Short mmCIF file of C-alpha atoms in Angstrom, two decimals:
data_model
loop_
_atom_site.label_atom_id
_atom_site.label_comp_id
_atom_site.label_asym_id
_atom_site.label_seq_id
_atom_site.Cartn_x
_atom_site.Cartn_y
_atom_site.Cartn_z
CA UNK A 1166 96.90 106.34 125.27
CA UNK A 1167 97.14 102.28 124.09
CA UNK A 1168 100.66 100.69 123.99
CA UNK A 1169 102.73 99.09 121.83
CA UNK A 1170 101.64 95.75 121.58
CA UNK A 1171 98.48 96.30 122.65
CA UNK A 1172 95.60 93.98 121.02
CA UNK A 1173 92.66 96.73 119.66
CA UNK A 1174 89.54 96.52 121.01
CA UNK A 1175 86.81 94.72 119.13
CA UNK A 1176 84.01 97.82 117.30
CA UNK A 1177 81.51 97.80 115.24
CA UNK A 1178 80.79 101.39 113.47
CA UNK A 1179 79.26 103.02 110.18
CA UNK A 1180 81.98 104.05 107.59
CA UNK A 1181 80.03 106.76 105.64
CA UNK A 1182 78.20 104.61 103.81
CA UNK A 1183 76.36 103.65 107.06
CA UNK A 1184 77.54 99.61 106.09
CA UNK A 1185 79.36 98.51 109.82
CA UNK A 1186 82.84 98.51 109.66
CA UNK A 1187 84.86 96.02 112.08
CA UNK A 1188 89.20 95.76 111.98
CA UNK A 1189 88.61 92.51 109.82
CA UNK A 1190 87.08 94.28 107.18
CA UNK A 1191 89.31 97.16 107.20
CA UNK A 1192 92.85 95.52 107.77
CA UNK A 1193 94.68 95.42 104.51
CA UNK A 1194 97.29 92.17 104.34
CA UNK A 1195 100.23 93.67 106.48
CA UNK A 1196 97.07 96.22 108.03
CA UNK A 1197 95.76 99.23 109.19
CA UNK A 1198 96.85 102.86 110.02
CA UNK A 1199 93.37 103.66 111.55
CA UNK A 1200 93.82 108.20 112.69
CA UNK A 1201 91.95 109.84 114.89
CA UNK A 1202 90.81 113.31 113.89
CA UNK A 1203 88.43 115.72 115.65
CA UNK A 1204 85.97 117.04 112.80
CA UNK A 1205 85.01 116.45 109.01
CA UNK A 1206 85.46 120.16 106.75
CA UNK A 1207 87.99 122.16 109.48
CA UNK A 1208 90.83 122.64 108.00
CA UNK A 1209 93.55 121.19 109.12
CA UNK A 1210 91.31 117.47 108.94
CA UNK A 1211 90.46 118.34 105.62
CA UNK A 1212 94.44 119.04 104.93
CA UNK A 1213 95.02 115.75 106.79
CA UNK A 1214 92.70 113.74 105.23
CA UNK A 1215 93.86 115.20 101.70
CA UNK A 1216 97.22 113.86 102.33
CA UNK A 1217 96.43 110.18 103.49
CA UNK A 1218 94.15 109.91 100.06
CA UNK A 1219 96.86 111.42 98.35
CA UNK A 1220 99.75 108.68 99.73
CA UNK A 1221 96.67 106.06 99.51
CA UNK A 1222 98.64 104.20 96.85
CA UNK A 1223 101.86 104.00 98.52
CA UNK A 1224 100.63 102.96 101.93
CA UNK A 1225 98.59 99.73 99.87
CA UNK A 1226 101.72 98.87 98.27
CA UNK A 1227 103.00 98.78 101.38
CA UNK A 1228 100.15 96.34 102.65
CA UNK A 1229 98.30 98.73 104.57
CA UNK A 1230 94.49 100.17 104.50
CA UNK A 1231 93.61 103.33 105.70
CA UNK A 1232 90.78 104.69 107.99
CA UNK A 1233 89.48 108.19 109.72
CA UNK A 1234 88.08 107.83 112.60
CA UNK A 1235 85.98 110.45 114.80
CA UNK A 1236 82.41 111.34 116.97
CA UNK A 1237 80.58 113.19 113.61
CA UNK A 1238 77.87 111.18 111.73
CA UNK A 1239 77.92 108.74 109.46
CA UNK A 1240 75.80 111.54 107.34
CA UNK A 1241 78.91 114.55 107.63
CA UNK A 1242 81.44 111.50 107.08
CA UNK A 1243 79.50 110.98 103.44
CA UNK A 1244 79.39 114.78 103.11
CA UNK A 1245 83.25 114.91 103.53
CA UNK A 1246 84.85 111.43 101.15
CA UNK A 1247 82.37 113.00 98.88
CA UNK A 1248 83.73 116.59 98.53
CA UNK A 1249 87.78 115.57 98.96
CA UNK A 1250 87.05 112.32 96.81
CA UNK A 1251 88.93 110.68 100.09
CA UNK A 1252 88.03 106.69 98.84
CA UNK A 1253 88.99 105.21 102.10
CA UNK A 1254 86.52 104.42 105.37
CA UNK A 1255 85.65 107.36 107.66
CA UNK A 1256 84.21 105.54 111.27
CA UNK A 1257 81.69 107.37 112.73
CA UNK A 1258 82.15 107.06 116.43
CA UNK A 1259 79.14 109.43 118.52
CA UNK A 1260 79.40 107.69 121.67
CA UNK A 1261 83.58 107.98 121.82
CA UNK A 1262 83.68 104.25 122.32
CA UNK A 1263 86.77 103.61 120.13
CA UNK A 1264 87.92 106.89 120.84
CA UNK A 1265 88.09 106.08 124.55
CA UNK A 1266 90.09 102.44 124.03
CA UNK A 1267 92.30 103.81 121.94
CA UNK A 1268 93.03 107.16 124.53
CA UNK A 1269 92.27 109.53 121.52
CA UNK A 1270 89.69 110.84 123.69
CA UNK A 1271 91.26 113.15 126.08
CA UNK A 1272 91.36 116.61 127.71
CA UNK A 1273 92.60 119.25 125.23
CA UNK A 1274 93.24 123.09 125.92
CA UNK A 1275 91.70 125.23 123.08
CA UNK A 1276 92.03 128.87 123.09
CA UNK A 1277 92.95 129.25 126.79
CA UNK A 1278 89.57 126.68 127.75
CA UNK A 1279 90.03 122.87 128.68
CA UNK A 1280 87.40 120.61 127.32
CA UNK A 1281 87.45 117.41 126.57
CA UNK A 1282 87.44 116.25 122.66
CA UNK A 1283 89.41 113.95 120.20
CA UNK A 1284 93.29 113.77 120.23
CA UNK A 1285 94.78 113.77 116.75
CA UNK A 1286 96.25 110.45 116.98
CA UNK A 1287 97.62 107.58 114.30
CA UNK A 1288 97.25 103.70 114.83
CA UNK A 1289 99.40 101.35 112.87
CA UNK A 1290 98.59 97.86 113.38
CA UNK A 1291 99.38 94.89 112.02
CA UNK A 1292 97.21 92.58 110.36
CA UNK A 1293 96.26 91.23 113.64
CA UNK A 1294 95.56 94.07 115.13
CA UNK A 1295 98.58 94.70 117.37
CA UNK A 1296 99.70 98.29 117.42
CA UNK A 1297 103.31 98.36 116.41
CA UNK A 1298 103.42 102.38 116.13
CA UNK A 1299 101.46 105.83 117.59
CA UNK A 1300 101.08 108.86 117.21
CA UNK A 1301 99.61 110.34 119.78
CA UNK A 1302 98.72 114.40 119.59
CA UNK A 1303 100.18 115.09 116.34
CA UNK A 1304 100.11 117.79 113.55
CA UNK A 1305 98.02 117.45 110.29
CA UNK A 1306 100.75 118.86 108.16
CA UNK A 1307 103.13 116.14 106.95
CA UNK A 1308 102.27 113.53 109.31
CA UNK A 1309 100.79 110.99 106.24
CA UNK A 1310 103.91 111.70 104.78
CA UNK A 1311 106.08 110.90 108.28
CA UNK A 1312 103.55 107.89 108.81
CA UNK A 1313 104.75 106.46 105.38
CA UNK A 1314 108.22 107.04 105.86
CA UNK A 1315 108.35 105.05 109.00
CA UNK A 1316 106.43 101.80 106.90
CA UNK A 1317 108.88 102.15 104.61
CA UNK A 1318 111.59 101.40 107.20
CA UNK A 1319 109.41 98.24 108.44
#
């Protein structure tokens, strides 16, 4: 997992519109909340995305933008965004380049089996790209509210 104080690795990934996005394109005046999630249109991921959507204006008022990150395709992200009206970028990382650099691609146990997959995690970067908070292996429910509460305390 990327450690506090480290700089986000350089990247250029397409969002749900196909536009290539870098950190500079995504960050707000104070920074970026980048959350990694396993799969579009699954119950937990839909709940988490909706929670970030519902608090998006609060994050913006604090100076932070929000972006999601998964291995799903641009087409899948476009459908996910349209279905839930998310209003923030969803980055497609099918080759796991950024996911691995962040430490959000790891061995997981599901239903008694071990496999590699996306570890639901959130990374909060300042506007220069330095990590100042991370949330590894989170539960979807209530997570966006926890991030917001922590940012209000900064």
